[in-house]
Short mmCIF file of C-alpha atoms and ligand atoms in Angstrom, two decimals:
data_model
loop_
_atom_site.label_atom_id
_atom_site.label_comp_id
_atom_site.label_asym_id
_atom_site.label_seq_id
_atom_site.Cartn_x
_atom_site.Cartn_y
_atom_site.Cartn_z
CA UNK T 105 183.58 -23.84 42.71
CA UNK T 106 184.68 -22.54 45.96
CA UNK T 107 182.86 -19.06 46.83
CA UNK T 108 185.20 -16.33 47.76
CA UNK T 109 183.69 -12.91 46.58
CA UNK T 110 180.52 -11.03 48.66
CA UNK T 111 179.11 -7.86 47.90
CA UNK T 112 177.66 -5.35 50.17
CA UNK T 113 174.97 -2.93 49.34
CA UNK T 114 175.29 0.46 50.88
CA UNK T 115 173.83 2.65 48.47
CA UNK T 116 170.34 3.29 49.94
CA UNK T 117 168.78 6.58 51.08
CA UNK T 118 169.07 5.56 54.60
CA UNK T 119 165.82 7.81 55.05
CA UNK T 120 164.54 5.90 58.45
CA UNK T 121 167.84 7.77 60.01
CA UNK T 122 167.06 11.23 58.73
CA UNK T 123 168.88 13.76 59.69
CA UNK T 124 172.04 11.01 61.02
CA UNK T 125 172.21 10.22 56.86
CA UNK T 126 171.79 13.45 55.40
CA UNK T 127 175.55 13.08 54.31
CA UNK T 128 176.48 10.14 55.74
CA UNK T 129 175.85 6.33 54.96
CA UNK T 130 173.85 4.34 57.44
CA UNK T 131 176.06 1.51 57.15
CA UNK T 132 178.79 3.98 58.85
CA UNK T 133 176.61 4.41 62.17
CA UNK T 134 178.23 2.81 64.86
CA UNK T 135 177.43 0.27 67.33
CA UNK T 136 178.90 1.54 70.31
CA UNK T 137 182.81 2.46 68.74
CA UNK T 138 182.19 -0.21 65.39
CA UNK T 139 180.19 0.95 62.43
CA UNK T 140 177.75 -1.46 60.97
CA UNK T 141 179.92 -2.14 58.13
CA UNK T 142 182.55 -3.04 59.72
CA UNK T 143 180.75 -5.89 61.26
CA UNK T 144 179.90 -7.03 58.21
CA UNK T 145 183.37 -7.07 56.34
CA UNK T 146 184.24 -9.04 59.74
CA UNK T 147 181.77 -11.65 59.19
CA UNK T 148 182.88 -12.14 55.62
CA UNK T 149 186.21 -12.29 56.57
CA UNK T 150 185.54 -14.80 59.32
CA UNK T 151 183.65 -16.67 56.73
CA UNK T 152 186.75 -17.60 54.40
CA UNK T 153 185.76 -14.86 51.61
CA UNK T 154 188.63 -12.91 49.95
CA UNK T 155 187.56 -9.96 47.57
CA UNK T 156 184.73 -7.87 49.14
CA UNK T 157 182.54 -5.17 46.82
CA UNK T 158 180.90 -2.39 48.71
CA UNK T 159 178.19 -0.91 46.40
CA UNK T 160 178.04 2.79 47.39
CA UNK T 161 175.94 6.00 46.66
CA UNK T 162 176.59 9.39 46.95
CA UNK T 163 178.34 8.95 50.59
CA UNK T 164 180.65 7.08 50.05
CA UNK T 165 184.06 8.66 50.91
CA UNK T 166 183.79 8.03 55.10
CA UNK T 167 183.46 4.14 53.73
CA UNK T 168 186.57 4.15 51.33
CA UNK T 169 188.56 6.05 54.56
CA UNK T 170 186.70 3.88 56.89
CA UNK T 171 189.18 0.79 55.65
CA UNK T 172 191.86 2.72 54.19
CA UNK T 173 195.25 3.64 56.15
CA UNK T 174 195.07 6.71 57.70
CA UNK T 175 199.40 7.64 58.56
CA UNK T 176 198.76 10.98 60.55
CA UNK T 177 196.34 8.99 62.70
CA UNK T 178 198.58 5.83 63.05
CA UNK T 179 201.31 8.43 63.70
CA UNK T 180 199.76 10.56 66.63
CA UNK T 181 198.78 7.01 68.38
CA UNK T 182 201.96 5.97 67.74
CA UNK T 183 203.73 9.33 69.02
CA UNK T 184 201.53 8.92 71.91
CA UNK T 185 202.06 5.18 72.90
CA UNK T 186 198.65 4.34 72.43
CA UNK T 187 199.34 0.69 71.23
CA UNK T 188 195.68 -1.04 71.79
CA UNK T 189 194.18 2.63 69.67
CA UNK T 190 196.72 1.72 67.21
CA UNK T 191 195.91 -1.60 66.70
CA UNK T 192 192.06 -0.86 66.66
CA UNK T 193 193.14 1.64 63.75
CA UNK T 194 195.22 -1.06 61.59
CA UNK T 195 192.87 -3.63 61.84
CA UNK T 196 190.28 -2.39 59.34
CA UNK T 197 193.19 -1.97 56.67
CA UNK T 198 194.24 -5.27 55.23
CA UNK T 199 191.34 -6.62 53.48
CA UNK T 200 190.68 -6.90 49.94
CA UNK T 201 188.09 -3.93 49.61
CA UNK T 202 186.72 -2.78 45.86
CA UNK T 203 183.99 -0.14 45.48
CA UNK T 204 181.45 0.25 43.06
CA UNK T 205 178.66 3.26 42.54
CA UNK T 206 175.07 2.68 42.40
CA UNK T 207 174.15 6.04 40.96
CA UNK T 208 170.39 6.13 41.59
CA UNK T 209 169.20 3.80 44.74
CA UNK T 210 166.77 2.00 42.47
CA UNK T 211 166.15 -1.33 45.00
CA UNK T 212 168.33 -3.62 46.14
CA UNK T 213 168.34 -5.78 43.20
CA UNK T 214 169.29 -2.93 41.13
CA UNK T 215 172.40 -2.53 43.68
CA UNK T 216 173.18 -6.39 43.18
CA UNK T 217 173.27 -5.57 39.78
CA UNK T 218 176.30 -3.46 39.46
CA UNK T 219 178.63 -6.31 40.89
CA UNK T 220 177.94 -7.73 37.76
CA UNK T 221 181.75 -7.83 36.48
CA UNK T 222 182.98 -8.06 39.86
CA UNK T 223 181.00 -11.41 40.38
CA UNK T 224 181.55 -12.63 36.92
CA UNK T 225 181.19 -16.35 36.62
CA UNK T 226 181.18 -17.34 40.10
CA UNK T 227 178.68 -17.76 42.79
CA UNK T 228 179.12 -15.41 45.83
CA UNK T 229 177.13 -13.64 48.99
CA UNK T 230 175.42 -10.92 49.20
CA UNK T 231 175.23 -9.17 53.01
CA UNK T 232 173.38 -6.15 54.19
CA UNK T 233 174.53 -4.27 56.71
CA UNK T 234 170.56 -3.73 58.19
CA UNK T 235 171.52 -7.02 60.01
CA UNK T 236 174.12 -8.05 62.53
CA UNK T 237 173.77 -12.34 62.86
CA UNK T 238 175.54 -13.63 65.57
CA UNK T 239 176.41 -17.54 65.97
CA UNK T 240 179.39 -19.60 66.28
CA UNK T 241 179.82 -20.48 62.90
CA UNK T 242 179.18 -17.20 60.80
CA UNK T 243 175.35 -17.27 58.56
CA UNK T 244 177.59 -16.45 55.67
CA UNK T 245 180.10 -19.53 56.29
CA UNK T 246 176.57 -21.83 56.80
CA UNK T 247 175.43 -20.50 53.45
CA UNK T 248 179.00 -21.33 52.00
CA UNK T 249 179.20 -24.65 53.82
CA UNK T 250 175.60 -25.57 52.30
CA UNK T 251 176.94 -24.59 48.97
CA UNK T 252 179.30 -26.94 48.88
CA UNK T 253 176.82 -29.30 49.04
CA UNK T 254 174.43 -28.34 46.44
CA UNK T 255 175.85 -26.08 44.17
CA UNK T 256 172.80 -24.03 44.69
CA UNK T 257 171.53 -20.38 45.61
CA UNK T 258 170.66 -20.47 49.15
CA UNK T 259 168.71 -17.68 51.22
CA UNK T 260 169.09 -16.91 54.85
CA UNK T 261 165.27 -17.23 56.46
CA UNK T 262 163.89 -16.52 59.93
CA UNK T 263 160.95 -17.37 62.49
CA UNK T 264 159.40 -13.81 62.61
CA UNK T 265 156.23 -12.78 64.20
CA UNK T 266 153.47 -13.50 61.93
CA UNK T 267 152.28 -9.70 62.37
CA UNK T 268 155.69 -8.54 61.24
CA UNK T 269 155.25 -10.20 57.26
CA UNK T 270 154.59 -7.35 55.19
CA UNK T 271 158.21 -6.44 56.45
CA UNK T 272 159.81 -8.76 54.54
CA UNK T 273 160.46 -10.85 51.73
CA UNK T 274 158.52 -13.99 52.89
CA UNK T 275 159.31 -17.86 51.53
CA UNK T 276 156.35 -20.31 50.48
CA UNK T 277 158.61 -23.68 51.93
CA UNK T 278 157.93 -27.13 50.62
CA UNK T 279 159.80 -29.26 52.80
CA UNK T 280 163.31 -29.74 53.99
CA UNK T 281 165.97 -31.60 52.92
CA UNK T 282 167.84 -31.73 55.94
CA UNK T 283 167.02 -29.92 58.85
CA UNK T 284 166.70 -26.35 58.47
CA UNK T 285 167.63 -26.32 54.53
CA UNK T 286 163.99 -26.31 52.95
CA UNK T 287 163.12 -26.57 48.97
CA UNK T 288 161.36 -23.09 48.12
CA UNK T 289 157.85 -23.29 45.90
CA UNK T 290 158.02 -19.43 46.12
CA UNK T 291 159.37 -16.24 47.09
CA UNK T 292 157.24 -13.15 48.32
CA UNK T 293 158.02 -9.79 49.00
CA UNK T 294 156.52 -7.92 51.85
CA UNK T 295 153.09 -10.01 51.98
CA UNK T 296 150.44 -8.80 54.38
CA UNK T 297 149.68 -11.25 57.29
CA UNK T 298 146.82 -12.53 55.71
CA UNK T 299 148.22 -13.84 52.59
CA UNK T 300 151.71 -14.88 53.43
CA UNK T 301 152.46 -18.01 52.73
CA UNK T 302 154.59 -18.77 56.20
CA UNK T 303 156.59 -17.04 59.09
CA UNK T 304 159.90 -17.58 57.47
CA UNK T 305 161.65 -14.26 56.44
CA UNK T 306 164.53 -13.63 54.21
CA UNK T 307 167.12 -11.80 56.42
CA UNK T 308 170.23 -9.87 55.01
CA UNK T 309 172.23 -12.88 53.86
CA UNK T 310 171.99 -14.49 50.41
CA UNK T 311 174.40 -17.33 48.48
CA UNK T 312 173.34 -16.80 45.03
CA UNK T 313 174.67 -18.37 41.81
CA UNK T 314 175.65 -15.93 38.62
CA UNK T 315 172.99 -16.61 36.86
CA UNK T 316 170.56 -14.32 39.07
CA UNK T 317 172.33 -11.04 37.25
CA UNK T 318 170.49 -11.77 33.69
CA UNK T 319 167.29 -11.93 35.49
CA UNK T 320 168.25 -8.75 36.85
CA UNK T 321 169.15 -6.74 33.72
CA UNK T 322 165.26 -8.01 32.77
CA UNK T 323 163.93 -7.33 35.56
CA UNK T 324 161.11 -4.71 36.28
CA UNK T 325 160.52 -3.03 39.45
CA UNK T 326 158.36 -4.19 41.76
CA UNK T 327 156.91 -3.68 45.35
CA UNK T 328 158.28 0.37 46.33
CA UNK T 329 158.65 0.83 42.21
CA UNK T 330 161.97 -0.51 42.67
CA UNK T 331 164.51 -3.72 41.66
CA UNK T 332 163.44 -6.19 44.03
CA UNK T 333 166.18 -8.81 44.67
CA UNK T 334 163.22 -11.27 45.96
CA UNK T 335 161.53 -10.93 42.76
CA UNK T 336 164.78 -11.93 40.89
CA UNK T 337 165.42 -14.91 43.36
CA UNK T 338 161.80 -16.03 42.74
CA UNK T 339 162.46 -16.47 38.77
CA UNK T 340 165.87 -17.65 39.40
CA UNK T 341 163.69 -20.42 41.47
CA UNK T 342 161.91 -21.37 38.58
CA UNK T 343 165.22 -22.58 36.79
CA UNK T 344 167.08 -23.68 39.26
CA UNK T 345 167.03 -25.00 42.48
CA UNK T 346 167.11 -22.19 45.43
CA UNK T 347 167.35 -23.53 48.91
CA UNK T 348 166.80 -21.79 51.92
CA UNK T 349 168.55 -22.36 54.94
CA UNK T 350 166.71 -21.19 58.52
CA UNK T 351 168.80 -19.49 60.82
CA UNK T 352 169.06 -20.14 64.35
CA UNK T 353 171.47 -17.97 65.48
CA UNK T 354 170.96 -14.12 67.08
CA UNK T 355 169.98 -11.60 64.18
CA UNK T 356 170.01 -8.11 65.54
CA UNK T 357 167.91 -5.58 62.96
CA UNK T 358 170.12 -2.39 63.24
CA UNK T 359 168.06 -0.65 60.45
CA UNK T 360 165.41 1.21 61.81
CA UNK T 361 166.03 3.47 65.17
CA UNK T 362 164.21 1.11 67.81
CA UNK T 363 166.52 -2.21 66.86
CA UNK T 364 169.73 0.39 65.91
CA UNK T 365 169.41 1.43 69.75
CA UNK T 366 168.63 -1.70 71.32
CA UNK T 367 171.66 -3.28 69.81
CA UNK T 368 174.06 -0.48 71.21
CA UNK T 369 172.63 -1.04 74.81
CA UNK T 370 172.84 -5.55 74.07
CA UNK T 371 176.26 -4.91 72.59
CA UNK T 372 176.80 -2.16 75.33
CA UNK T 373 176.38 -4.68 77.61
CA UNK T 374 179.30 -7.13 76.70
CA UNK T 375 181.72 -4.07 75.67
CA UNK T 376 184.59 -4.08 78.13
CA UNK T 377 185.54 -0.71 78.58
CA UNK T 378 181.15 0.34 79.15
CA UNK T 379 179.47 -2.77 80.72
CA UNK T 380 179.75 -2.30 84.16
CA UNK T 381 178.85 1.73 83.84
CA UNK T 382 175.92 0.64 81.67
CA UNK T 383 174.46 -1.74 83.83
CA UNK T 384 174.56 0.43 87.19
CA UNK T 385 172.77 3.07 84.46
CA UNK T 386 170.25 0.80 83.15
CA UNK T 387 169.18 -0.55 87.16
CA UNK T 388 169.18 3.55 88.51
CA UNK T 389 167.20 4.40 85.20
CA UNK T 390 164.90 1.41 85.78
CA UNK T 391 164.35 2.39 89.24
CA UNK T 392 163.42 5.45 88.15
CA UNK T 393 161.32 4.57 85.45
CA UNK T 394 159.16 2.82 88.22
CA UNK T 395 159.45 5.10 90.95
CA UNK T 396 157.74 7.57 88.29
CA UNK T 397 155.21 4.69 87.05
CA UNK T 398 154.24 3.97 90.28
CA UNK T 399 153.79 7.93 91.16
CA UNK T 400 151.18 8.37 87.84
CA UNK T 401 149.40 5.59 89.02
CA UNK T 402 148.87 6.42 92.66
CA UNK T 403 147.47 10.04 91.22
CA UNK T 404 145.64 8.32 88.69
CA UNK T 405 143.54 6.64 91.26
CA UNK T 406 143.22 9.61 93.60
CA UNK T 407 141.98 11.23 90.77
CA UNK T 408 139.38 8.92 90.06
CA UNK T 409 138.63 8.55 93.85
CA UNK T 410 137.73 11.99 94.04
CA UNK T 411 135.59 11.86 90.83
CA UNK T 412 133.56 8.96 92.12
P1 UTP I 581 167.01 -0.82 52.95
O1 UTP I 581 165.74 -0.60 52.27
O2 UTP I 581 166.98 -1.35 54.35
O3 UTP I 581 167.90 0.49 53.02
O4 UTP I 581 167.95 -1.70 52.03
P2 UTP I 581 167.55 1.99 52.74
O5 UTP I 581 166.68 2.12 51.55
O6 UTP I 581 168.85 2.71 52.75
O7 UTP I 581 166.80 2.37 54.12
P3 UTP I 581 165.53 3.26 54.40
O8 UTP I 581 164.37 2.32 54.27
O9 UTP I 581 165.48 4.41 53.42
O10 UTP I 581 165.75 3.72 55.81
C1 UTP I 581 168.75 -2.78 52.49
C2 UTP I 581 170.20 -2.60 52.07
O11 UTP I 581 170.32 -2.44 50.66
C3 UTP I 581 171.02 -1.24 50.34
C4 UTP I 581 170.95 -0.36 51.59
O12 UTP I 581 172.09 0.48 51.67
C5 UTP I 581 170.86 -1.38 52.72
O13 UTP I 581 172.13 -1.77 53.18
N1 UTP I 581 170.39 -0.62 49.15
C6 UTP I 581 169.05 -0.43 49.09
C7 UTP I 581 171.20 -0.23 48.11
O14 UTP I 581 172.44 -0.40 48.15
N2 UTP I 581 170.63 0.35 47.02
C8 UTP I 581 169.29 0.55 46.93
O15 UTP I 581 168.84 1.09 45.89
C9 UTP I 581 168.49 0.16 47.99
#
């Protein structure tokens, strides 16, 4: 069966971007002009998927308007012969958007959950907006493509540092069966250094087959007291085959505030309208930064001169 529905979790509390998500979803934060999400619907779209479910909590109004038509704005840009605004408006309008609430935030898996009768009896992706992958053939289209192939859930995985594990759900591999697509003993979430079982971390992109939403009704909560997808992919793992597929491409982690910024100054740095402006910033503020480093160093040793 050809896969052509993906849901999107935005229902968490966002709390790592306190005050920014007081009222607002994380997912609507933008990099540079884009928010998150909107990345994210773009991927899916690139990827060949046609009915997208955003799973929302208590923000999620600036989402619905986010990708709805918005006349008096089309209007003004119109009025005003702003063609490239107007087109930058339109574009988010003509996709095949449904909405679902997740009324308490009760883990990820929980959120998975509620696209129960969206899903129905088909298998479909599942994309958080925490991570922006960039390659020339879209993660989600390599999860579809490997699909199609096995007829099989299939997880997104990583190289990360082997200090970084307890940040993630972690895979126990057992082999591959073509490179990069490795047969899964187990599936871990957030193990400490010292007891994961590799480097390879699951990153915000999962194929996963229908029958992981029964496992999820039964599920109980896990690491954080809450719904753990991970844990429901691990069972599903005992019944069926689940694959995971290592990506190689650029994964930019927009969900905590280092990564967020770091990814506005990389994509900063290719936007046409900012690059050049941001690059003569980033070589004055470097200068500075080292004129300054090089100024607490020079008293640092006078200062330790004079106490010798
Ligand atoms: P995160 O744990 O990164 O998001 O979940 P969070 O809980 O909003 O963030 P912090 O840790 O408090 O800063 C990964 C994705 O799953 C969604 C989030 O919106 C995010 O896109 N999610 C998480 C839900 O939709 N519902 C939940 O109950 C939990």
């Amino acid at each position: 069966m050809k896969v052509r529905k993906a849901v999107i979790p935005a229902a968490g509390l966002g709390t790592r971007f306190l005050p920014a998500t007081k009222a607002m979803a994380k997912e609507m934060l933008p990099i540079v002009d884009k928010p998150t999400i909107q990345f994210i619907v773009e991927e899916a779209l690139n990827s060949g998927i046609e009915d997208i479910l955003i799973v929302t909590g208590k923000a999620k109004r600036p989402i619905e308007d986010h990708f709805d038509a918005n006349l008096e704005l089309e209007m003004a840009l119109k009025e005003k012969e702003k063609s490239d605004l107007l087109k930058l408006v339109e574009e988010t309008t003509d996709v095949n958007l449904h909405f679902i609430r997740q009324s308490h935030p009760n883990g990820l898996g929980h959120a998975v959950l509620q696209a129960k009768a969206f899903v129905g009896n088909e298998p479909f992706v599942v994309m958080l907006g925490d991570d922006l992958m960039e390659d020339k053939n879209p993660l989600s289209k390599q999860l579809m493509d490997d699909y199609e192939k096995t007829h099989a859930s299939t997880i997104a995985v990583m190289d990360v540092p082997h200090e970084d594990t307890s940040k993630y759900g972690i895979i126990n591999p057992d082999g591959q069966v073509e490179k990069g697509l490795f047969n899964v003993n187990s599936f871990v979430e957030k193990p400490e250094p010292d007891v994961a079982p590799s480097d390879l971390a699951i990153i915000g992109r999962y194929l996963l087959t229908p029958e992981i939403f029964p496992i999820l009704e039964n599920l109980a909560p896990g690491a954080g007291n809450e719904i753990q997808l991970t844990d429901a992919i691990d069972i599903l793992n005992k019944t069926q085959r689940v694959f995971a597929r290592q990506f190689k491409g650029k994964r930019f982690d927009v969900g905590d505030k280092f990564g967020f910024m770091r990814t506005s100054i990389e994509y900063g740095l290719v936007h046409p309208q900012i690059k050049d402006d941001l690059v003569d910033f980033i070589i004055e503020l470097g200068n500075k930064l080292s004129q300054k480093k090089q100024v607490n160093e020079s008293r640092r040793n006078k200062t330790e001169a004079k106490r010798k």
